[in-house]
């Protein structure tokens, strides 16, 4: 049976190829850049006054002069004025252009202005102080944000400041999230005693939307022909399908068979792991990708976090999620020769070390257990005993 690392690597060999599309900047938050952002002007574009006060010529201050006649006021949003009389000054406001003929700004806090005469009350003045000089942050044409960056708050601010009203980004992958199972009813329905409400697709939607996918929720019964007919259309309309349920050994587990009929070639079925052993993965020759996640909710979640999310991030050109490392807060035994994804609660010990406390629970159908869970610790298959204090990788989702 395939190892976790082998399955992960096969999944990452089937990334989506996403076209680029222009979107207006107001719709671009969290999208992934397909063009670099470059400075259209120097940053800052002019010598910018950075404190409210007066602008003077430093050479005059150096001669010992402390009183300067106020010759006018330079506000932000105006072209630069010129100080014609060298021994005078101009009042200047933060964000204004530094007036021509001046080079230094003294704050109001360090002055007294009486009857149009400003008296400087400090001696420690540096030439050029309180001026944010043109091009000191970045030069015109310099690349500010490279291709492949996700547009977070600073990137959005930079895009706006360089005039990108429209920005080229990766198209969001269209992913269909499909629950399967005759026992499943809609969230709005009252289940019969033999039914439950479907929950996996809501879990999947939360994982995938946050990472930038456009998702649609669908449901199919446990009937191979109905599934085949419906999925034929779905495959044409979406970049990828994520099914939950119908992939293990039951008489109503039709997903692998239906996918084969639809020309989606199986790349693997079953991974040496718990939970999630029945995981199915396939791709069509046209590049459509299908994840068949095991239906038990904890398996669905683990597989979504360990395989689907890295695949989506890599398809978007984003860094694939890296596990953190924590120490086991108590010893654990697990004898099957499978990678064991242990649900844990994370905390920090008094000496600053990350601690993972195993959560008791009744297995992979116990989705209520996830409410207390911060992540899954990945314990390797070749061992059965894991001692308190040993460190292992943890995939966290909080
Ligand atoms: N003989 C074997 N039986 C099973 C095996 C096995 O290897 N041999 N594997 C077990 C494991 S591990 C898992 S996990 C499940 C996987 O089952 P399927 O992927 O075939 O899923 P279903 O049979 O359709 O459902 C399993 C379970 O999950 C519930 N479910 C399904 N979808 C949803 C949903 N959208 N929301 C909430 N709950 C859902 C479903 O009601 C079932 O209880 O198979 C084991 N069996
Ligand atoms: O993946 Mo199954 O969830 O081990 O029960
Ligand atoms: Mg089944």
Short mmCIF file of C-alpha atoms and ligand atoms in Angstrom, two decimals:
data_model
loop_
_atom_site.label_atom_id
_atom_site.label_comp_id
_atom_site.label_asym_id
_atom_site.label_seq_id
_atom_site.Cartn_x
_atom_site.Cartn_y
_atom_site.Cartn_z
CA UNK A 1 0.00 0.00 0.00
CA UNK A 2 1.14 3.53 -0.76
CA UNK A 3 2.81 5.56 2.00
CA UNK A 4 1.60 9.02 3.01
CA UNK A 5 4.66 10.61 1.39
CA UNK A 6 4.11 8.72 -1.89
CA UNK A 7 0.43 9.66 -2.02
CA UNK A 8 1.26 13.29 -1.26
CA UNK A 9 3.81 13.36 -4.04
CA UNK A 10 1.41 11.85 -6.62
CA UNK A 11 -1.23 14.44 -5.68
CA UNK A 12 1.30 17.25 -6.16
CA UNK A 13 2.13 15.88 -9.61
CA UNK A 14 -1.43 16.65 -10.73
CA UNK A 15 -1.73 20.38 -10.19
CA UNK A 16 -4.31 22.47 -11.99
CA UNK A 17 -3.13 24.87 -14.68
CA UNK A 18 -5.06 28.04 -13.96
CA UNK A 19 -5.49 30.79 -16.54
CA UNK A 20 -4.96 34.43 -15.58
CA UNK A 21 -7.81 36.96 -15.53
CA UNK A 22 -8.01 40.71 -14.94
CA UNK A 23 -10.10 41.77 -11.93
CA UNK A 24 -10.81 45.16 -10.44
CA UNK A 25 -8.66 45.91 -7.43
CA UNK A 26 -11.65 46.07 -5.12
CA UNK A 27 -12.34 42.40 -5.95
CA UNK A 28 -8.73 41.27 -5.80
CA UNK A 29 -8.11 40.69 -2.08
CA UNK A 30 -6.52 37.28 -1.39
CA UNK A 31 -6.11 36.50 -5.09
CA UNK A 32 -2.76 35.38 -6.51
CA UNK A 33 -0.82 37.82 -8.72
CA UNK A 34 0.00 36.89 -12.30
CA UNK A 35 1.87 40.11 -13.04
CA UNK A 36 4.50 41.86 -10.92
CA UNK A 37 3.60 45.11 -9.18
CA UNK A 38 6.14 47.78 -10.05
CA UNK A 39 6.59 51.33 -8.81
CA UNK A 40 5.06 53.71 -11.39
CA UNK A 41 6.87 56.61 -9.63
CA UNK A 42 9.53 57.00 -7.00
CA UNK A 43 8.36 56.22 -3.47
CA UNK A 44 7.81 58.73 -2.05
CA UNK A 45 7.31 60.63 -5.31
CA UNK A 46 8.46 63.98 -3.85
CA UNK A 47 10.32 65.26 -0.81
CA UNK A 48 7.48 64.80 1.65
CA UNK A 49 7.16 66.83 4.83
CA UNK A 50 6.76 64.32 7.69
CA UNK A 51 5.94 66.65 10.61
CA UNK A 52 3.75 69.75 10.91
CA UNK A 53 5.94 72.81 11.55
CA UNK A 54 8.12 75.18 9.54
CA UNK A 55 10.54 74.56 6.68
CA UNK A 56 13.84 76.47 6.71
CA UNK A 57 17.21 76.49 5.05
CA UNK A 58 19.60 74.66 7.38
CA UNK A 59 22.58 76.82 6.38
CA UNK A 60 20.78 79.84 7.81
CA UNK A 61 20.06 78.03 11.10
CA UNK A 62 23.78 77.13 11.24
CA UNK A 63 24.77 80.79 11.20
CA UNK A 64 23.04 81.08 14.59
CA UNK A 65 19.74 82.60 13.43
CA UNK A 66 16.80 81.37 15.54
CA UNK A 67 13.98 83.71 14.49
CA UNK A 68 12.39 83.22 11.08
CA UNK A 69 9.66 85.35 9.54
CA UNK A 70 6.72 83.20 8.39
CA UNK A 71 6.38 83.94 4.67
CA UNK A 72 3.39 81.66 3.99
CA UNK A 73 1.92 78.17 4.43
CA UNK A 74 2.46 75.04 2.33
CA UNK A 75 -0.45 72.58 2.66
CA UNK A 76 -0.60 68.97 1.49
CA UNK A 77 -2.16 68.62 -1.95
CA UNK A 78 -0.57 71.78 -3.35
CA UNK A 79 2.34 72.23 -5.76
CA UNK A 80 5.60 73.18 -4.04
CA UNK A 81 5.94 76.84 -3.10
CA UNK A 82 9.32 78.58 -3.19
CA UNK A 83 10.99 80.26 -0.23
CA UNK A 84 12.33 83.39 -1.90
CA UNK A 85 13.71 85.13 1.14
CA UNK A 86 16.39 82.73 2.50
CA UNK A 87 16.22 83.93 6.12
CA UNK A 88 12.44 83.45 6.33
CA UNK A 89 10.46 80.20 6.63
CA UNK A 90 7.22 78.61 5.39
CA UNK A 91 4.77 76.78 7.62
CA UNK A 92 4.43 73.22 6.29
CA UNK A 93 1.94 70.43 6.92
CA UNK A 94 2.60 66.67 7.02
CA UNK A 95 2.16 65.21 3.55
CA UNK A 96 2.99 68.48 1.76
CA UNK A 97 5.81 68.90 -0.76
CA UNK A 98 8.90 70.39 0.84
CA UNK A 99 9.03 73.99 -0.48
CA UNK A 100 11.79 74.79 -2.96
CA UNK A 101 14.63 76.60 -1.24
CA UNK A 102 14.18 74.74 2.08
CA UNK A 103 15.74 71.52 3.29
CA UNK A 104 14.84 71.07 6.96
CA UNK A 105 11.62 70.96 8.99
CA UNK A 106 11.24 72.01 12.63
CA UNK A 107 8.17 70.66 14.48
CA UNK A 108 5.61 73.04 16.02
CA UNK A 109 6.50 71.50 19.40
CA UNK A 110 10.02 72.97 19.07
CA UNK A 111 8.87 76.51 18.10
CA UNK A 112 7.02 79.50 19.34
CA UNK A 113 5.20 81.56 16.71
CA UNK A 114 4.31 85.10 17.72
CA UNK A 115 3.08 87.84 15.39
CA UNK A 116 4.26 86.04 12.26
CA UNK A 117 7.71 85.32 13.69
CA UNK A 118 8.78 81.72 14.42
CA UNK A 119 11.39 81.25 17.11
CA UNK A 120 13.21 77.90 17.18
CA UNK A 121 13.67 76.75 20.78
CA UNK A 122 16.07 73.86 20.26
CA UNK A 123 19.71 73.70 19.19
CA UNK A 124 19.89 70.06 18.14
CA UNK A 125 18.73 70.29 14.53
CA UNK A 126 19.95 68.00 11.73
CA UNK A 127 19.98 69.00 8.11
CA UNK A 128 17.07 67.30 6.28
CA UNK A 129 15.23 66.34 9.45
CA UNK A 130 11.50 65.57 9.27
CA UNK A 131 11.68 65.21 5.50
CA UNK A 132 10.88 61.87 3.85
CA UNK A 133 13.09 62.22 0.81
CA UNK A 134 11.99 61.31 -2.69
CA UNK A 135 12.82 57.73 -3.76
CA UNK A 136 14.25 56.71 -0.39
CA UNK A 137 11.71 53.86 -0.09
CA UNK A 138 11.74 52.55 -3.66
CA UNK A 139 12.82 53.80 -7.09
CA UNK A 140 10.54 54.20 -10.12
CA UNK A 141 10.23 50.93 -12.14
CA UNK A 142 11.49 48.84 -9.21
CA UNK A 143 9.59 45.55 -8.71
CA UNK A 144 7.63 45.80 -5.48
CA UNK A 145 5.67 42.53 -5.44
CA UNK A 146 6.62 39.48 -7.53
CA UNK A 147 4.32 37.24 -9.56
CA UNK A 148 2.75 34.45 -7.48
CA UNK A 149 2.19 36.54 -4.36
CA UNK A 150 -1.15 36.40 -2.62
CA UNK A 151 -2.72 39.86 -2.33
CA UNK A 152 -2.84 40.45 1.43
CA UNK A 153 -3.34 43.83 3.13
CA UNK A 154 0.14 45.30 2.36
CA UNK A 155 0.08 44.06 -1.25
CA UNK A 156 -3.39 45.59 -1.77
CA UNK A 157 -2.14 48.94 -0.43
CA UNK A 158 0.90 48.81 -2.72
CA UNK A 159 -1.27 47.87 -5.74
CA UNK A 160 -3.52 50.87 -5.06
CA UNK A 161 -0.61 53.25 -4.58
CA UNK A 162 0.95 52.29 -7.91
CA UNK A 163 -2.34 52.80 -9.73
CA UNK A 164 -3.41 49.21 -10.45
CA UNK A 165 -7.17 49.74 -10.80
CA UNK A 166 -7.23 46.36 -12.54
CA UNK A 167 -4.84 43.59 -11.66
CA UNK A 168 -4.02 40.28 -13.36
CA UNK A 169 -4.60 37.31 -11.04
CA UNK A 170 -5.02 33.53 -11.29
CA UNK A 171 -8.56 32.39 -11.98
CA UNK A 172 -10.02 30.80 -8.91
CA UNK A 173 -10.30 27.03 -9.36
CA UNK A 174 -13.91 25.86 -9.66
CA UNK A 175 -14.31 22.88 -7.39
CA UNK A 176 -17.47 20.76 -6.95
CA UNK A 177 -17.88 19.32 -3.45
CA UNK A 178 -20.05 16.25 -3.72
CA UNK A 179 -21.45 14.24 -0.86
CA UNK A 180 -22.61 10.72 -1.65
CA UNK A 181 -24.84 8.44 0.38
CA UNK A 182 -28.50 7.41 0.68
CA UNK A 183 -28.44 8.00 4.43
CA UNK A 184 -27.65 11.71 4.03
CA UNK A 185 -30.23 14.51 4.10
CA UNK A 186 -29.95 18.26 3.71
CA UNK A 187 -29.13 20.50 6.67
CA UNK A 188 -32.67 21.91 6.54
CA UNK A 189 -34.35 18.50 6.77
CA UNK A 190 -35.41 16.47 9.81
CA UNK A 191 -33.67 13.10 9.50
CA UNK A 192 -35.53 9.79 9.90
CA UNK A 193 -34.00 7.51 12.55
CA UNK A 194 -31.86 5.80 9.88
CA UNK A 195 -30.64 9.07 8.33
CA UNK A 196 -28.11 11.79 9.25
CA UNK A 197 -27.58 15.30 7.92
CA UNK A 198 -24.67 15.71 5.56
CA UNK A 199 -21.82 17.71 7.04
CA UNK A 200 -18.66 16.86 5.10
CA UNK A 201 -19.26 19.24 2.23
CA UNK A 202 -19.62 22.17 4.66
CA UNK A 203 -16.32 21.22 6.25
CA UNK A 204 -14.67 20.97 2.83
CA UNK A 205 -16.15 24.27 1.70
CA UNK A 206 -14.62 25.98 4.73
CA UNK A 207 -11.18 24.55 4.03
CA UNK A 208 -11.21 25.31 0.30
CA UNK A 209 -12.87 28.72 0.25
CA UNK A 210 -10.35 30.10 2.73
CA UNK A 211 -7.59 28.94 0.40
CA UNK A 212 -9.13 30.66 -2.63
CA UNK A 213 -11.31 28.13 -4.44
CA UNK A 214 -14.79 28.76 -5.85
CA UNK A 215 -16.91 25.91 -4.50
CA UNK A 216 -20.35 24.43 -5.23
CA UNK A 217 -22.09 21.86 -3.03
CA UNK A 218 -23.82 18.90 -4.65
CA UNK A 219 -25.25 15.62 -3.45
CA UNK A 220 -25.64 12.21 -5.12
CA UNK A 221 -27.38 9.00 -4.06
CA UNK A 222 -25.64 5.62 -3.87
CA UNK A 223 -26.60 4.63 -7.41
CA UNK A 224 -23.88 4.06 -9.98
CA UNK A 225 -25.94 5.06 -13.05
CA UNK A 226 -27.30 8.23 -11.48
CA UNK A 227 -23.80 9.12 -10.33
CA UNK A 228 -22.34 8.50 -13.77
CA UNK A 229 -24.90 10.67 -15.55
CA UNK A 230 -24.60 13.53 -13.08
CA UNK A 231 -20.82 13.43 -12.78
CA UNK A 232 -20.34 13.47 -16.55
CA UNK A 233 -21.75 17.01 -16.61
CA UNK A 234 -20.04 18.04 -13.40
CA UNK A 235 -16.67 16.97 -14.83
CA UNK A 236 -17.19 19.27 -17.80
CA UNK A 237 -18.13 22.26 -15.68
CA UNK A 238 -15.52 22.13 -12.92
CA UNK A 239 -11.74 22.02 -12.68
CA UNK A 240 -11.81 19.47 -9.90
CA UNK A 241 -14.24 17.24 -8.01
CA UNK A 242 -14.02 16.38 -4.36
CA UNK A 243 -16.31 13.51 -3.43
CA UNK A 244 -16.92 12.28 0.07
CA UNK A 245 -17.96 8.71 0.80
CA UNK A 246 -18.36 5.69 -1.42
CA UNK A 247 -14.69 4.71 -1.69
CA UNK A 248 -14.23 1.77 0.68
CA UNK A 249 -15.32 -1.88 0.36
CA UNK A 250 -19.11 -1.65 0.69
CA UNK A 251 -21.68 -2.81 -1.84
CA UNK A 252 -22.78 0.79 -2.35
CA UNK A 253 -19.26 2.26 -2.67
CA UNK A 254 -19.37 3.15 -6.37
CA UNK A 255 -16.96 6.07 -6.69
CA UNK A 256 -13.91 4.19 -8.11
CA UNK A 257 -16.07 2.28 -10.63
CA UNK A 258 -17.98 5.37 -11.80
CA UNK A 259 -14.78 7.34 -12.20
CA UNK A 260 -13.28 4.61 -14.33
CA UNK A 261 -16.38 4.65 -16.55
CA UNK A 262 -16.03 8.41 -16.93
CA UNK A 263 -12.40 8.18 -18.02
CA UNK A 264 -10.91 9.53 -14.82
CA UNK A 265 -7.88 7.30 -14.33
CA UNK A 266 -7.13 6.07 -10.83
CA UNK A 267 -3.71 7.29 -9.67
CA UNK A 268 -4.01 5.57 -6.31
CA UNK A 269 -6.55 3.92 -4.06
CA UNK A 270 -5.75 3.34 -0.38
CA UNK A 271 -2.97 4.89 1.62
CA UNK A 272 -1.24 3.27 4.62
CA UNK A 273 -2.74 5.67 7.12
CA UNK A 274 -5.42 6.02 9.76
CA UNK A 275 -7.77 7.67 9.42
CA UNK A 276 -8.38 7.86 5.71
CA UNK A 277 -7.04 4.53 4.44
CA UNK A 278 -9.62 4.22 1.60
CA UNK A 279 -8.56 7.56 -0.01
CA UNK A 280 -8.99 7.51 -3.81
CA UNK A 281 -7.30 9.89 -6.25
CA UNK A 282 -7.59 10.18 -10.02
CA UNK A 283 -7.14 12.50 -12.97
CA UNK A 284 -8.47 12.59 -16.52
CA UNK A 285 -6.34 13.12 -19.61
CA UNK A 286 -7.89 16.60 -19.91
CA UNK A 287 -6.38 17.54 -16.55
CA UNK A 288 -9.51 17.25 -14.39
CA UNK A 289 -8.60 16.11 -10.91
CA UNK A 290 -10.80 14.00 -8.62
CA UNK A 291 -10.37 13.36 -4.91
CA UNK A 292 -12.50 10.54 -3.49
CA UNK A 293 -12.32 11.22 0.23
CA UNK A 294 -13.40 8.54 2.71
CA UNK A 295 -16.80 9.43 4.12
CA UNK A 296 -16.12 9.27 7.84
CA UNK A 297 -15.94 12.95 8.80
CA UNK A 298 -12.58 12.82 10.58
CA UNK A 299 -11.09 10.98 7.56
CA UNK A 300 -12.57 13.55 5.21
CA UNK A 301 -11.03 16.33 7.28
CA UNK A 302 -7.62 14.74 7.63
CA UNK A 303 -7.41 13.95 3.91
CA UNK A 304 -8.59 17.47 3.05
CA UNK A 305 -5.86 18.96 5.22
CA UNK A 306 -3.03 16.59 4.38
CA UNK A 307 -3.59 16.23 0.59
CA UNK A 308 -6.31 18.48 -0.84
CA UNK A 309 -5.23 21.77 0.72
CA UNK A 310 -1.53 21.39 -0.25
CA UNK A 311 -2.67 20.50 -3.77
CA UNK A 312 -4.88 23.60 -3.99
CA UNK A 313 -2.15 25.87 -2.64
CA UNK A 314 0.44 24.42 -4.99
CA UNK A 315 -1.98 24.81 -7.92
CA UNK A 316 -2.29 28.48 -7.00
CA UNK A 317 1.51 28.78 -6.81
CA UNK A 318 1.42 29.39 -3.07
CA UNK A 319 3.74 27.81 -0.50
CA UNK A 320 2.47 24.38 0.56
CA UNK A 321 1.54 24.21 4.20
CA UNK A 322 4.37 23.03 6.44
CA UNK A 323 3.75 21.12 9.65
CA UNK A 324 4.90 22.51 12.96
CA UNK A 325 6.56 20.28 15.55
CA UNK A 326 5.35 19.50 19.07
CA UNK A 327 6.16 17.07 21.87
CA UNK A 328 3.77 14.38 22.98
CA UNK A 329 2.28 15.27 26.35
CA UNK A 330 1.76 11.56 27.08
CA UNK A 331 2.78 8.24 25.57
CA UNK A 332 0.71 6.64 22.80
CA UNK A 333 0.60 3.08 21.37
CA UNK A 334 -0.54 2.29 17.85
CA UNK A 335 0.29 -1.16 16.48
CA UNK A 336 -1.02 -1.27 12.85
CA UNK A 337 1.67 -0.62 10.28
CA UNK A 338 0.01 2.62 9.23
CA UNK A 339 0.88 6.29 9.61
CA UNK A 340 -1.27 7.37 12.50
CA UNK A 341 -2.72 10.89 12.42
CA UNK A 342 -3.39 11.46 16.07
CA UNK A 343 -5.92 14.21 16.90
CA UNK A 344 -4.26 16.53 19.42
CA UNK A 345 -4.87 19.63 21.43
CA UNK A 346 -1.93 22.03 21.45
CA UNK A 347 -0.57 24.04 24.34
CA UNK A 348 2.74 25.55 25.39
CA UNK A 349 4.66 24.22 28.40
CA UNK A 350 5.92 26.71 31.04
CA UNK A 351 9.41 26.50 29.45
CA UNK A 352 8.03 27.47 26.04
CA UNK A 353 7.87 24.06 24.33
CA UNK A 354 4.88 23.14 22.11
CA UNK A 355 2.94 20.27 23.67
CA UNK A 356 0.46 17.99 21.93
CA UNK A 357 -2.12 16.29 24.14
CA UNK A 358 -3.77 13.28 22.45
CA UNK A 359 -7.56 13.58 22.40
CA UNK A 360 -9.67 10.66 23.46
CA UNK A 361 -12.47 9.99 20.97
CA UNK A 362 -14.34 7.20 19.35
CA UNK A 363 -12.61 7.19 16.00
CA UNK A 364 -13.01 8.67 12.59
CA UNK A 365 -16.79 9.13 12.70
CA UNK A 366 -16.54 11.21 15.88
CA UNK A 367 -16.63 14.65 14.30
CA UNK A 368 -17.64 16.28 17.59
CA UNK A 369 -14.13 15.34 18.74
CA UNK A 370 -12.75 17.80 16.17
CA UNK A 371 -14.24 20.65 18.18
CA UNK A 372 -11.55 20.13 20.82
CA UNK A 373 -8.85 19.35 18.26
CA UNK A 374 -6.18 21.80 17.05
CA UNK A 375 -4.50 19.49 14.58
CA UNK A 376 -3.19 16.01 13.73
CA UNK A 377 0.17 14.71 14.86
CA UNK A 378 1.76 12.48 12.20
CA UNK A 379 3.21 9.35 13.82
CA UNK A 380 5.35 7.15 11.53
CA UNK A 381 4.17 3.63 10.53
CA UNK A 382 7.31 1.68 11.46
CA UNK A 383 6.78 2.08 15.20
CA UNK A 384 4.11 1.12 17.69
CA UNK A 385 5.19 3.01 20.82
CA UNK A 386 5.54 6.78 20.99
CA UNK A 387 6.85 8.16 24.26
CA UNK A 388 5.92 11.22 26.21
CA UNK A 389 8.30 14.06 25.30
CA UNK A 390 9.10 12.81 21.77
CA UNK A 391 8.65 15.39 19.02
CA UNK A 392 6.64 14.79 15.81
CA UNK A 393 5.17 16.96 13.04
CA UNK A 394 1.70 18.39 13.60
CA UNK A 395 -0.68 19.70 10.92
CA UNK A 396 -2.64 22.43 12.65
CA UNK A 397 -5.81 24.00 11.41
CA UNK A 398 -6.61 26.57 14.09
N1 LIG B 1 -14.73 -3.73 4.92
C1 LIG B 1 -14.24 -2.50 5.07
N2 LIG B 1 -15.03 -1.54 5.51
C2 LIG B 1 -14.55 -0.29 5.67
C3 LIG B 1 -13.20 -0.01 5.40
C4 LIG B 1 -12.39 -1.06 4.92
O1 LIG B 1 -11.19 -0.86 4.64
N3 LIG B 1 -12.95 -2.28 4.75
N4 LIG B 1 -12.73 1.24 5.64
C5 LIG B 1 -13.40 1.97 6.68
C6 LIG B 1 -12.90 3.31 6.67
S1 LIG B 1 -11.34 3.52 7.28
C7 LIG B 1 -13.64 4.39 6.30
S2 LIG B 1 -13.05 5.96 6.53
C8 LIG B 1 -14.96 4.25 5.72
C9 LIG B 1 -14.98 4.99 4.40
O2 LIG B 1 -16.14 4.80 3.81
P1 LIG B 1 -16.64 5.37 2.44
O3 LIG B 1 -15.69 6.36 1.91
O4 LIG B 1 -17.00 4.26 1.58
O5 LIG B 1 -17.88 6.21 2.90
P2 LIG B 1 -19.36 5.73 3.17
O6 LIG B 1 -19.37 4.27 3.33
O7 LIG B 1 -20.20 6.33 2.15
O8 LIG B 1 -19.61 6.46 4.57
C10 LIG B 1 -18.85 6.18 5.70
C11 LIG B 1 -19.45 6.89 6.90
O9 LIG B 1 -19.33 8.28 6.73
C12 LIG B 1 -20.61 8.92 6.79
N5 LIG B 1 -20.67 10.04 5.83
C13 LIG B 1 -20.46 9.93 4.53
N6 LIG B 1 -20.61 11.11 3.92
C14 LIG B 1 -20.92 12.00 4.89
C15 LIG B 1 -21.23 13.39 4.89
N7 LIG B 1 -21.22 14.11 3.77
N8 LIG B 1 -21.52 13.96 6.06
C16 LIG B 1 -21.53 13.23 7.19
N9 LIG B 1 -21.26 11.91 7.25
C17 LIG B 1 -20.96 11.30 6.12
C18 LIG B 1 -21.58 7.85 6.41
O10 LIG B 1 -22.86 8.10 6.89
C19 LIG B 1 -20.94 6.62 7.04
O11 LIG B 1 -21.25 6.53 8.41
O12 LIG B 1 -15.28 2.90 5.46
C20 LIG B 1 -14.92 1.98 6.51
N10 LIG B 1 -15.38 0.70 6.14
O1 LIG B 2 -10.43 6.43 7.58
MO1 LIG B 2 -11.39 5.51 8.39
O2 LIG B 2 -11.87 6.93 9.00
O3 LIG B 2 -9.92 5.11 9.39
O4 LIG B 2 -12.41 5.14 9.64
MG1 LIG B 3 -18.55 2.81 2.39
#
